[in-house]
Short mmCIF file of C-alpha atoms in Angstrom, two decimals:
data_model
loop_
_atom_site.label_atom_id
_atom_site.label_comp_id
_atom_site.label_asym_id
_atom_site.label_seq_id
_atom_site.Cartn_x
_atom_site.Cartn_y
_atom_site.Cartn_z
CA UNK A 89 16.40 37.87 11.24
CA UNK A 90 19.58 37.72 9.72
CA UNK A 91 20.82 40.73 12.04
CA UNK A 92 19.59 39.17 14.88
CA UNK A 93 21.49 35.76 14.00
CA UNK A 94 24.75 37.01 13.49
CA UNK A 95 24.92 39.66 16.31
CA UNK A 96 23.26 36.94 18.77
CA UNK A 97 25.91 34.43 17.47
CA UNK A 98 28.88 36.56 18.30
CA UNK A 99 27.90 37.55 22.01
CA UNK A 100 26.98 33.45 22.52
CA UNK A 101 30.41 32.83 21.15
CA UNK A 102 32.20 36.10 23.44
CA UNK A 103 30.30 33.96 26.57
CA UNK A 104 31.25 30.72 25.93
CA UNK A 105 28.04 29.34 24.25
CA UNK A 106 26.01 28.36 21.51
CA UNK A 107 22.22 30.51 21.09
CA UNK A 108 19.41 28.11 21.52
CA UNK A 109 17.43 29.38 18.29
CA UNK A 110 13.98 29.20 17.46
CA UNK A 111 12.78 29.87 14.35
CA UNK A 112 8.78 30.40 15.50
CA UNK A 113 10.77 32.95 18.15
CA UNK A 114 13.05 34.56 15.87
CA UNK A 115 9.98 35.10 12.80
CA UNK A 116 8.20 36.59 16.41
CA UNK A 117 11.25 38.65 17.27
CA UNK A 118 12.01 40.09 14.09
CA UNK A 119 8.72 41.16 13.22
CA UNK A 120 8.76 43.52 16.79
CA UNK A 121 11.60 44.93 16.16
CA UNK A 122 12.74 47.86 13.18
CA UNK A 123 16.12 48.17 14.48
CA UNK A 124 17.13 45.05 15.97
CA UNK A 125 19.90 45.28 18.87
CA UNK A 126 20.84 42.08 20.38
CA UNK A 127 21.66 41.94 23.85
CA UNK A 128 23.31 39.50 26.46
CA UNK A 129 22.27 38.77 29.88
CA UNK A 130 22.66 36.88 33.05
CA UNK A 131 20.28 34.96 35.93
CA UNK A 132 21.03 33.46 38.68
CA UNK A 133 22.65 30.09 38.58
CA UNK A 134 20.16 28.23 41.30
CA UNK A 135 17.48 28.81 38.40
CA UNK A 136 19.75 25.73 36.66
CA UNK A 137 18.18 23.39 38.60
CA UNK A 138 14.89 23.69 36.76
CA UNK A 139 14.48 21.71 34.08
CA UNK A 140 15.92 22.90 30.22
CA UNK A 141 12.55 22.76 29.08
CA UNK A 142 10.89 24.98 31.83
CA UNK A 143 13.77 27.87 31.20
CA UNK A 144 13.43 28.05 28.06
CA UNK A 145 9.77 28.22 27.87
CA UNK A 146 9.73 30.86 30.30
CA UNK A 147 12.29 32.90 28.43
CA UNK A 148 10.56 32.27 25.18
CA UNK A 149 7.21 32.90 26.56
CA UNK A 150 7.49 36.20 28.66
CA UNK A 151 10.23 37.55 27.21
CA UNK A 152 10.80 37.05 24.27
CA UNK A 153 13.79 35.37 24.74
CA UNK A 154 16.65 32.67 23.62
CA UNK A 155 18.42 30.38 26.03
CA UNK A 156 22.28 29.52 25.53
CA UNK A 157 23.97 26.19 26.09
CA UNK A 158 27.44 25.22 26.41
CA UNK A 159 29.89 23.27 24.78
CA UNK A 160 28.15 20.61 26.81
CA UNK A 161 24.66 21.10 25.78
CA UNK A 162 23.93 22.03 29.06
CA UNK A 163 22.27 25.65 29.71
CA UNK A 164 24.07 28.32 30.50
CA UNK A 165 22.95 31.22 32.96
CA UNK A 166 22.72 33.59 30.07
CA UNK A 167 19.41 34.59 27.59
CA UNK A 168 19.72 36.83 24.50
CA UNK A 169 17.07 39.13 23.45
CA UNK A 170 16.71 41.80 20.83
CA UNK A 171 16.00 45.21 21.76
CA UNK A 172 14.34 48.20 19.13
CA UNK A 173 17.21 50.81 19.44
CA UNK A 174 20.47 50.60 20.19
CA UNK A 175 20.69 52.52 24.09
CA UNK A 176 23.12 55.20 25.46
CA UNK A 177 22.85 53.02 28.38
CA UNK A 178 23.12 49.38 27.77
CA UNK A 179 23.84 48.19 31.16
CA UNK A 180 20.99 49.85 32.76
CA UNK A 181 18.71 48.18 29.69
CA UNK A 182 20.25 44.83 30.17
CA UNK A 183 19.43 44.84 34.15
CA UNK A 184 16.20 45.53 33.73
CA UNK A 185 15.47 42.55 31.20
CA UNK A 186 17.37 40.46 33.86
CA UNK A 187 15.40 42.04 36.82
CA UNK A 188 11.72 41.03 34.85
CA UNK A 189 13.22 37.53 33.70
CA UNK A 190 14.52 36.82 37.30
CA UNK A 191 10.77 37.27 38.56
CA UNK A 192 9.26 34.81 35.83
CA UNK A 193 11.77 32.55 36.86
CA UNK A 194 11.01 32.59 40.61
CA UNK A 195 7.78 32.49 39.49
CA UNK A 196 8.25 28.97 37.26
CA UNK A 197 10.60 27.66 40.38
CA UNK A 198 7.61 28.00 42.55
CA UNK A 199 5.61 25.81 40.07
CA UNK A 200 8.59 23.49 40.09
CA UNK A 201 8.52 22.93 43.94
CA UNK A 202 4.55 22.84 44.28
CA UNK A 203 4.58 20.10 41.83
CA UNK A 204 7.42 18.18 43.33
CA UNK A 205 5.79 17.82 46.42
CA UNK A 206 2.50 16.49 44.91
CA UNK A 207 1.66 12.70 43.91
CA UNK A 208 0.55 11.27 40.33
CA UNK A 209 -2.04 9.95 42.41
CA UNK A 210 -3.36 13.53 43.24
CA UNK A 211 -3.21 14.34 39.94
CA UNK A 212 -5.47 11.63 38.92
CA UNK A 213 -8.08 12.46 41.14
CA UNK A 214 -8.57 16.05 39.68
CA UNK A 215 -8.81 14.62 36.35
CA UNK A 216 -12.33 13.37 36.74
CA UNK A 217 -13.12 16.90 37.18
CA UNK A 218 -11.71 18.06 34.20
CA UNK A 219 -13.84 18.15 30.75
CA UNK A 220 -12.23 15.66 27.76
CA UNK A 221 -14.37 17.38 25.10
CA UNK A 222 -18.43 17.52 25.80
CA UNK A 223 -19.92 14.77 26.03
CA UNK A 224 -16.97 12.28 26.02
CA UNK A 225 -16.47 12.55 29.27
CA UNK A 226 -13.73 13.72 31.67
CA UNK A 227 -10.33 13.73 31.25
CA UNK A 228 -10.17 10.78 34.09
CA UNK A 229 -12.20 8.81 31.74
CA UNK A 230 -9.62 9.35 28.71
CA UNK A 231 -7.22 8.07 31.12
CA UNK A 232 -8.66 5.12 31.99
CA UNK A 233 -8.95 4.57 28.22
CA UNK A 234 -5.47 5.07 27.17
CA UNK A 235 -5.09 2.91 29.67
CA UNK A 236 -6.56 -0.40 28.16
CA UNK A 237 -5.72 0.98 24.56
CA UNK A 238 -2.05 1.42 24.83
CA UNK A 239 -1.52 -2.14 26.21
CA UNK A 240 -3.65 -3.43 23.77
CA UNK A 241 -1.70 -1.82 20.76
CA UNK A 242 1.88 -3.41 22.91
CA UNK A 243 0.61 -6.28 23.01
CA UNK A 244 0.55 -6.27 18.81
CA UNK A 245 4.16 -4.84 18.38
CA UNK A 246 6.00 -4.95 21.24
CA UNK A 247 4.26 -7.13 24.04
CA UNK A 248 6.96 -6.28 26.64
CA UNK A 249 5.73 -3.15 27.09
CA UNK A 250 2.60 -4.02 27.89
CA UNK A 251 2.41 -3.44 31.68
CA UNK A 252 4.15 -0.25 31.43
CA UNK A 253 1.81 1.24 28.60
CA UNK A 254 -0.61 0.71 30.54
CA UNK A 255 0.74 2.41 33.58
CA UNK A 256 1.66 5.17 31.13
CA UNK A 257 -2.17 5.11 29.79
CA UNK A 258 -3.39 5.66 33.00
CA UNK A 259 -0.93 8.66 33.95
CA UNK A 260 -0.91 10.60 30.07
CA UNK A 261 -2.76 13.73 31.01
CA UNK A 262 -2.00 13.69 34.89
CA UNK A 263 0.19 16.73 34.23
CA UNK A 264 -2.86 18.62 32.86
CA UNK A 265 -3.21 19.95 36.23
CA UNK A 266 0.28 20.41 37.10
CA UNK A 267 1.02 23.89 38.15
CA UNK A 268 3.78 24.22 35.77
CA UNK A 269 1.50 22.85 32.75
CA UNK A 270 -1.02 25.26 33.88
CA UNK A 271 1.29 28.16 33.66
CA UNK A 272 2.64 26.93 30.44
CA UNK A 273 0.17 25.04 28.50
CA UNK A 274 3.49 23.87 25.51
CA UNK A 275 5.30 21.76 28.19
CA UNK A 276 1.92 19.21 28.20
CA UNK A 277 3.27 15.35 28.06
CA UNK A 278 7.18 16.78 28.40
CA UNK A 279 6.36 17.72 32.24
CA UNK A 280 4.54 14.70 32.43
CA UNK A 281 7.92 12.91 31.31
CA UNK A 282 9.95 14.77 33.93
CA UNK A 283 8.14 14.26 36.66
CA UNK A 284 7.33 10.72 36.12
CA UNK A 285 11.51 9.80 35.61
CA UNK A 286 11.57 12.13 38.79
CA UNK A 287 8.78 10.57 41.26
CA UNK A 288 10.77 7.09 40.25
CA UNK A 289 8.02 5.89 37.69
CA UNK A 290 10.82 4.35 35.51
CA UNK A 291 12.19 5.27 32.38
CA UNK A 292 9.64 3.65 29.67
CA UNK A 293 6.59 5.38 31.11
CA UNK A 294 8.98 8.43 31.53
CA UNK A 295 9.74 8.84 27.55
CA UNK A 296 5.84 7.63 26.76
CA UNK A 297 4.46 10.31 28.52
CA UNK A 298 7.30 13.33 27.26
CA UNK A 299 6.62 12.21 23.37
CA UNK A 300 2.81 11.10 23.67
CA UNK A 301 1.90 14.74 21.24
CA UNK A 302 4.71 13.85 18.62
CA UNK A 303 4.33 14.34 16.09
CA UNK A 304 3.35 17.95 16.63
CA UNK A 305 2.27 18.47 12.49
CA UNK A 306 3.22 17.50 9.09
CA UNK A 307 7.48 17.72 9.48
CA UNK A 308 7.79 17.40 13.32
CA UNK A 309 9.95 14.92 14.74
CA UNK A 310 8.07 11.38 15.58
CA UNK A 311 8.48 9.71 18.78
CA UNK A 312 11.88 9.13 19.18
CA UNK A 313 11.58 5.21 21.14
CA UNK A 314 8.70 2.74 20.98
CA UNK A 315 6.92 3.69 24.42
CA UNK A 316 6.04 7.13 22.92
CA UNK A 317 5.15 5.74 19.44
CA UNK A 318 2.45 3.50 21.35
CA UNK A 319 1.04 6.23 23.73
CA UNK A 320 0.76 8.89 20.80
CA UNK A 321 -0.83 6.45 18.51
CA UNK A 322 -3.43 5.20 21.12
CA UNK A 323 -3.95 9.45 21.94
CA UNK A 324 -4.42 9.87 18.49
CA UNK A 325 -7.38 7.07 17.93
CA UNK A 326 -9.36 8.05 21.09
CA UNK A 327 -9.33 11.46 19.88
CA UNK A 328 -10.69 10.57 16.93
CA UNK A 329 -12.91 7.71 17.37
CA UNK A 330 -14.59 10.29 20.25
CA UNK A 331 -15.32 12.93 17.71
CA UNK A 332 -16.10 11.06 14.76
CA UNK A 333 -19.20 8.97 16.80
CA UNK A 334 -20.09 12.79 17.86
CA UNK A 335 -20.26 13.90 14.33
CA UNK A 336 -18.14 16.29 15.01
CA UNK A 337 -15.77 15.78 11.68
CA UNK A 338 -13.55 18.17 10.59
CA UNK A 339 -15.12 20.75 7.67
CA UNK A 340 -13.05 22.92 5.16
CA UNK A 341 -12.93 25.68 7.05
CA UNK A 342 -12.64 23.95 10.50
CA UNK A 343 -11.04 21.38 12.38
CA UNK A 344 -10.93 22.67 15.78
CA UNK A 345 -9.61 19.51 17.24
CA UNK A 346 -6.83 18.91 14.90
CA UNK A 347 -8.21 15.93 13.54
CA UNK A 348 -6.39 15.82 10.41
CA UNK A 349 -3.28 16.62 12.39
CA UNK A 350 -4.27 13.07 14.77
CA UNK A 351 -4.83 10.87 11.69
CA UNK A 352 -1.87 12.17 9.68
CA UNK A 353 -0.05 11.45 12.86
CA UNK A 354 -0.82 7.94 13.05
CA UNK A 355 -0.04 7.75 9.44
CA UNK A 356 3.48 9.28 9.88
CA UNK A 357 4.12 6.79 12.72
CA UNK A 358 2.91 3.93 11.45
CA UNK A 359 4.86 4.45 8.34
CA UNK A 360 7.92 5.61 9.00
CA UNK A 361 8.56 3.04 11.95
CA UNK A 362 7.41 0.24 9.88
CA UNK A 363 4.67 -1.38 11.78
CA UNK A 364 2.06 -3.57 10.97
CA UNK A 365 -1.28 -3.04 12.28
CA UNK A 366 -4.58 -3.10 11.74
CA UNK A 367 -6.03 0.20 11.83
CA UNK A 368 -9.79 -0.60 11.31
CA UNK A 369 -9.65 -2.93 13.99
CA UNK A 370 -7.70 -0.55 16.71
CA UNK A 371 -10.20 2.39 15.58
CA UNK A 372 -13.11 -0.14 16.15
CA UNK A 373 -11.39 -1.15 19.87
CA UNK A 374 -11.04 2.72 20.17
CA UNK A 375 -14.82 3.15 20.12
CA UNK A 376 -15.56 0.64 22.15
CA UNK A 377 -13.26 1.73 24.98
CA UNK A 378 -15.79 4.58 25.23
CA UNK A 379 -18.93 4.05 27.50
CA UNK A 380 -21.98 5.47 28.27
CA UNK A 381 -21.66 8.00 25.42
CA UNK A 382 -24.63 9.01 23.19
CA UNK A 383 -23.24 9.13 19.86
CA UNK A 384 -24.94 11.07 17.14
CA UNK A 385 -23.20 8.14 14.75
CA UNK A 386 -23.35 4.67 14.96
CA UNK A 387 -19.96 3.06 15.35
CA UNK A 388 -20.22 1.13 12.46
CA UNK A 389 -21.25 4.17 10.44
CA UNK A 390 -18.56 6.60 12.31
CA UNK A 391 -15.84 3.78 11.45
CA UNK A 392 -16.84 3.80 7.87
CA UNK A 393 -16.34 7.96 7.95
CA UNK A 394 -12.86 7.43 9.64
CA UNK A 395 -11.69 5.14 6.95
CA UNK A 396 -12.67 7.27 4.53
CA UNK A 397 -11.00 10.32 6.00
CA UNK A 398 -7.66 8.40 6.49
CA UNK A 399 -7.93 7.12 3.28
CA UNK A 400 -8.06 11.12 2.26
CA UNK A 401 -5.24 11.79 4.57
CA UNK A 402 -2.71 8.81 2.97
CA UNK A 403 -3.39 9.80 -0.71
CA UNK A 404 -3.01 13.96 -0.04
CA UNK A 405 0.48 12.55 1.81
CA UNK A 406 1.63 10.00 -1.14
CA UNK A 407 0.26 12.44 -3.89
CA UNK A 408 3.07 15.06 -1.84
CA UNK A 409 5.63 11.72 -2.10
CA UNK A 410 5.21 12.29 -6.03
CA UNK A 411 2.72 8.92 -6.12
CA UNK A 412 0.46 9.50 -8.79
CA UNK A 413 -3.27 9.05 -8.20
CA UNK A 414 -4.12 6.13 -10.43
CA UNK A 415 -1.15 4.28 -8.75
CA UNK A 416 -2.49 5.10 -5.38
CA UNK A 417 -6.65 4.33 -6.25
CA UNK A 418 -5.35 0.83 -7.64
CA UNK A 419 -3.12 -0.12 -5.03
CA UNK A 420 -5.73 1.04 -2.31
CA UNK A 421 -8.58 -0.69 -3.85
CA UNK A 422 -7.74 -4.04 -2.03
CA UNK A 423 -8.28 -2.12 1.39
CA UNK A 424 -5.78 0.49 3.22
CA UNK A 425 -6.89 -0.96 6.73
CA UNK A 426 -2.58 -2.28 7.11
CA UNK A 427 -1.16 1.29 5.95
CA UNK A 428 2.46 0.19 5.80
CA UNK A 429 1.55 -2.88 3.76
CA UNK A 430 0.19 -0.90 1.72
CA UNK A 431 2.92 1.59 0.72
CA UNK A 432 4.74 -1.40 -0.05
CA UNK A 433 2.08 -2.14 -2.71
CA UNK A 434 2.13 1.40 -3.62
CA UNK A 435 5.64 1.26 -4.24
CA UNK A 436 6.23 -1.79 -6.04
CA UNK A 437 3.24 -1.02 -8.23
CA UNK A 438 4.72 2.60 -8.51
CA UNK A 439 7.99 1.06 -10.00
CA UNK A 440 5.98 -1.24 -11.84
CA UNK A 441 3.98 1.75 -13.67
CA UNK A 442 7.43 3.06 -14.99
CA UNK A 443 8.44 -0.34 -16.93
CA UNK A 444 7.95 -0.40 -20.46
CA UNK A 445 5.27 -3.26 -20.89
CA UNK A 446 3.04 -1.49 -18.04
CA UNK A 447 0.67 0.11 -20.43
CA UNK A 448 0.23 -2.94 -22.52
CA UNK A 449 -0.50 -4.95 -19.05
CA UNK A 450 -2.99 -2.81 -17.50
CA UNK A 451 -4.74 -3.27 -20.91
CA UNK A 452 -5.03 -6.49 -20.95
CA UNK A 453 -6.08 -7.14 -17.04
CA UNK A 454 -7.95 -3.56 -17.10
CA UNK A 455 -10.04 -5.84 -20.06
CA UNK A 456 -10.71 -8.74 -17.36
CA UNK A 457 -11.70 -6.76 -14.82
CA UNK A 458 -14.45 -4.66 -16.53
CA UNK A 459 -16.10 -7.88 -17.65
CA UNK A 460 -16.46 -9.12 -13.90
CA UNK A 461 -17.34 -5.84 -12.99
CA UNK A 462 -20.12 -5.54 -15.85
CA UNK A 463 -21.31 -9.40 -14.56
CA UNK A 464 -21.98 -7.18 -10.91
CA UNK A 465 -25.12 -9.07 -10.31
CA UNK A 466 -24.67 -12.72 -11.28
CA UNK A 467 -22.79 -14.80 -9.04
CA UNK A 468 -19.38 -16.29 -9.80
CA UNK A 469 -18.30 -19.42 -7.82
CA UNK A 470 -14.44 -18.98 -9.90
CA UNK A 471 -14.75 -22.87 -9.99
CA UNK A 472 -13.89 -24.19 -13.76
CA UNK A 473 -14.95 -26.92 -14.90
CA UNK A 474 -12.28 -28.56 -17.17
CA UNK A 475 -14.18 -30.29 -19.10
CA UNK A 476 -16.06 -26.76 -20.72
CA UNK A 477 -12.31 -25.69 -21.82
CA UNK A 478 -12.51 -26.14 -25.46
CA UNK A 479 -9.90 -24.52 -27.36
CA UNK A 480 -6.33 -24.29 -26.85
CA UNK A 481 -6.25 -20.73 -25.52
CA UNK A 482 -8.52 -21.72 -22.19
CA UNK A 483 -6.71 -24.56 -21.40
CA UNK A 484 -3.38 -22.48 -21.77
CA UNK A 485 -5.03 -19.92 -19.69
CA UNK A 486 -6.14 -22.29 -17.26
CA UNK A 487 -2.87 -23.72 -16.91
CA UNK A 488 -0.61 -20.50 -16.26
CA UNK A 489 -3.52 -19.36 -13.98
CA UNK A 490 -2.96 -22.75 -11.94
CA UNK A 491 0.72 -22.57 -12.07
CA UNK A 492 0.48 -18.83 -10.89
CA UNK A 493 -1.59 -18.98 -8.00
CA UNK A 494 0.33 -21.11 -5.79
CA UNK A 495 3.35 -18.84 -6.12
CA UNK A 496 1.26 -15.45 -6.28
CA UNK A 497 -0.29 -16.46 -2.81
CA UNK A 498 3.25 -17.36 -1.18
CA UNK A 499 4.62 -14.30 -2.69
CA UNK A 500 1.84 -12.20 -1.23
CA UNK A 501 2.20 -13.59 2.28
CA UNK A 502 5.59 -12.34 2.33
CA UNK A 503 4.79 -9.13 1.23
CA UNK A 504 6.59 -9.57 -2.25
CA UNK A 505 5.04 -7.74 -4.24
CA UNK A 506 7.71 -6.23 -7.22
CA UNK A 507 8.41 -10.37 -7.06
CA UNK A 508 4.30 -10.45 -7.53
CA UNK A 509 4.26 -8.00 -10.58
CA UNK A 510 6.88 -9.73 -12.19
CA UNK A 511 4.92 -12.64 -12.50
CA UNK A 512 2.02 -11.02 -14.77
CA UNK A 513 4.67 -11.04 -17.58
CA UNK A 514 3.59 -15.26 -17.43
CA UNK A 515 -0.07 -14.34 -17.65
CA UNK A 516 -0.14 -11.80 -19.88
CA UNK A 517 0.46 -13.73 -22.85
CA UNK A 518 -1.64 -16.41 -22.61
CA UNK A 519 -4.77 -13.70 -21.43
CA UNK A 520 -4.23 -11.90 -24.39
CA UNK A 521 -4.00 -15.38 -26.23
CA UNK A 522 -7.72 -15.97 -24.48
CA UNK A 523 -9.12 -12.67 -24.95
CA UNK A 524 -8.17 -12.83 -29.00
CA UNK A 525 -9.08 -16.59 -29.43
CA UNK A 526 -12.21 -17.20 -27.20
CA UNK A 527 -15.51 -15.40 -26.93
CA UNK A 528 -16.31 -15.25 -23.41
CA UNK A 529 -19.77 -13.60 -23.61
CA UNK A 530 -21.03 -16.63 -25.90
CA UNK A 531 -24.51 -17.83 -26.24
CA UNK A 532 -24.04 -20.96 -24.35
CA UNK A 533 -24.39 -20.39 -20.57
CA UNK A 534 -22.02 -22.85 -19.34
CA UNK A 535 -19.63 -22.12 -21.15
CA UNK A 536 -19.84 -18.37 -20.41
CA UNK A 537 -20.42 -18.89 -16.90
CA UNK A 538 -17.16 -21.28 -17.30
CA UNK A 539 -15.18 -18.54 -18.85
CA UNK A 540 -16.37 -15.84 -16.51
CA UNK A 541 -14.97 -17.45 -13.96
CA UNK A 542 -11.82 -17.94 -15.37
CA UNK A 543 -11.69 -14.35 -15.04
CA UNK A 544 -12.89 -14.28 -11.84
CA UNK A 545 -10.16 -15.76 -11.00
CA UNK A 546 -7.65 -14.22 -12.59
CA UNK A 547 -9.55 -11.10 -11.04
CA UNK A 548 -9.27 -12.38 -7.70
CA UNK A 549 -5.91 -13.13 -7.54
CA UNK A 550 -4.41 -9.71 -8.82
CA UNK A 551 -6.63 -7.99 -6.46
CA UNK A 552 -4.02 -9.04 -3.93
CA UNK A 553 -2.09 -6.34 -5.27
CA UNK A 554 -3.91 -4.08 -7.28
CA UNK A 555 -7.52 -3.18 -8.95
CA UNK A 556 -6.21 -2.67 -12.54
CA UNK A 557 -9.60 -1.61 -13.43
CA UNK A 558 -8.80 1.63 -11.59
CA UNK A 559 -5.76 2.83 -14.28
CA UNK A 560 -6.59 4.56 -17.50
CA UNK A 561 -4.15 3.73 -20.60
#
């Protein structure tokens, strides 16, 4: 590889240009070749009307070869390729490389000109031909799905876009039976993006449609503008919602429609951009954009199995972030269904878990929360009565409970939650002052049901931000 490089560098550099590496290429490249030679040559510069994307992908795909742009960025009419020996006759070597490219290239501008001529419109109408996955329906149908879905999800986070998500909905897979696409199965979505900016569709539905696939696995890029983050998101949910109500979940040694890939996607996006959504209630909108579908699952059953898998997906990713997996069971407990809310929970409670009093905490709310969780099957109205508070410690407890809750539910509405955390240095003492000073399993009923509740609610209003029954100290 490192031959390659350097010699590949140098003849860019004697033409004027920079190589266009790829590192998937160059591994390819490298492992062909014993005595790698590399070598310069030329096409014709009417091929420069195609777009960047289709001349690279036809030099990496048929031979084997890297583009070169100039101090511009633009392409220049050169390739570099590596050859097994170095030849007596280099020129004659190079020529015929040039002579095969220059046919592939003819070849992808005849794709380029059938497709210019041809309407989104005709597109569309083939799709309905074309098989989604079994029985989900045609690719026409996913359309028409994406359709409704991708406004729908504007309409939460960036209503503006709304009429042009939808336009890009319907026209997301019309390049599917493209003749370039066809040819070169990679440049699905990005040849949907050029020819939409070229047949004058406008520039939103344009960048929707070229990033719909990002991101393309665990490190890729994301979308790069808010039209694509919607699209690939809503791509991402029919996919799955489809397959999950099929049964058709992914297994340890299978996952043949990159299902993790989809939900770690949506993860990714809806993480690293920040937004706030639902995703139990888009998933549930997902399945119900499908009709006429026999599913092996019922939806509420098959949404139950997709929480639970992108629950899997979010703690594998934070576990990778260094979270530990107590942090990230207690955090999650109060639900995962807003994913971005919930890192900020799992970060301030991450932060949290590194003070010095954490331990001692957790003990003493860990306590409350496994005597509500022994009292599963009695029910707890969390009402107290004031006039069953008999010592000192309740009505202390009572009182920083009452002074707490106001401020813990503000706090928690603004997504505060280090603020939040802070405040269980009031409660702590006077809990501990309760839990050494009162017997809350007592023979009297009321006033154990009385003191249950207290820690009901003291229960209930941590579980904003945490299950500390879930930590081990």
């Amino acid at each position: 590889k490192a031959a390659i490089r350097a010699d590949g560098d140098r003849l860019a550099a004697e033409a004027g240009g920079t190589v266009e590496w790829s590192e998937s290429l160059l591994d390819q490249v490298a492992n062909l070749v014993e005595t790698p030679r590399a070598m310069l040559g030329g096409f014709h510069e009417k091929f420069l009307e195609l777009p960047a994307e289709v001349l690279l992908t036809s030099m990496e795909t048929h031979q084997k070869s890297f583009g070169l742009r100039g101090a511009d960025g633009k392409l220049l009419p050169y390739f570099l390729t590596a050859a097994n020996i170095e030849s007596r006759e280099p020129a004659l070597v190079r020529k015929g490389w040039e002579r095969v490219l220059r046919a592939r290239l003819e070849d992808a501008r005849f794709f380029w000109e059938a497709d210019c001529s041809a309407t989104f419109e005709q597109w569309l109408d083939k799709l309905d031909k074309v098989i989604f996955i079994g029985p989900l329906g045609t690719m026409g149908d996913k359309t028409r799905r994406l359709e409704k879905l991708a406004a729908s999800i504007a309409a939460r986070i960036a209503p503006e876009l709304s009429a042009d998500m939808a336009r890009a909905g319907r026209l997301s897979k019309a390049d599917l039976v493209s003749e370039m696409v066809y040819e070169f199965d990679d440049l699905q979505g990005k040849m949907g993006g050029i020819y939409a900016r070229m047949k004058g569709e406008g520039e939103t539905v344009a960048r929707a449609l070229y990033e719909q696939y990002l991101p393309a696995g665990q490190d890729s890029p994301l979308p790069g503008n808010m039209a694509g983050v919607i699209l690939s998101l809503a791509d991402k949910l029919d996919n799955l919602a489809g397959c999950f109500g099929l049964g058709m979940m992914p297994t340890g040694a299978a996952d043949p429609y990159a299902l993790r890939r989809n939900a770690l996607g949506v993860c990714r996006i809806v993480l690293e951009k920040g937004l706030t959504l639902d995703l139990a209630d888009l998933l549930r909108e997902a399945q119900a954009g499908y009709t006429g579908v026999e599913w092996k699952l019922e939806p509420a059953e098959a949404l139950d199995k997709l929480m639970d898998f992108f629950g899997q997906r979010l703690r594998a990713y934070w576990n990778a972030q260094g979270v530990q997996t107590l942090v990230l069971e207690a955090a999650m407990a109060p639900g995962f269904a807003d994913i971005f809310e919930t890192w900020r929970r799992v970060e301030a409670l991450a932060d949290f878990s590194r003070e010095a009093d954490f331990e001692a905490s957790v003990l003493t709310f860990k306590r409350a929360a496994n005597i509500i969780r022994k009292q599963a099957g009695q029910e707890l109205s969390g009402q107290i009565r004031e006039d069953l508070l008999e010592g000192e410690a309740e009505k202390a407890f009572w009182t920083a409970l009452q002074g707490v809750e106001p401020e813990w539910a503000r706090l928690a509405e603004a997504g505060d939650y280090p603020k939040m955390l802070a405040l269980l240095g009031v409660l702590r003492p006077v809990v501990d002052g309760f839990f050494d000073g009162v017997m809350v399993m007592c023979d009297d009923e009321a006033l154990r049901t009385n003191r249950l509740n207290l820690l009901q609610r003291l229960v209930t209003t941590l579980g904003r931000v945490a299950d500390f029954g879930k930590f081990q100290v």
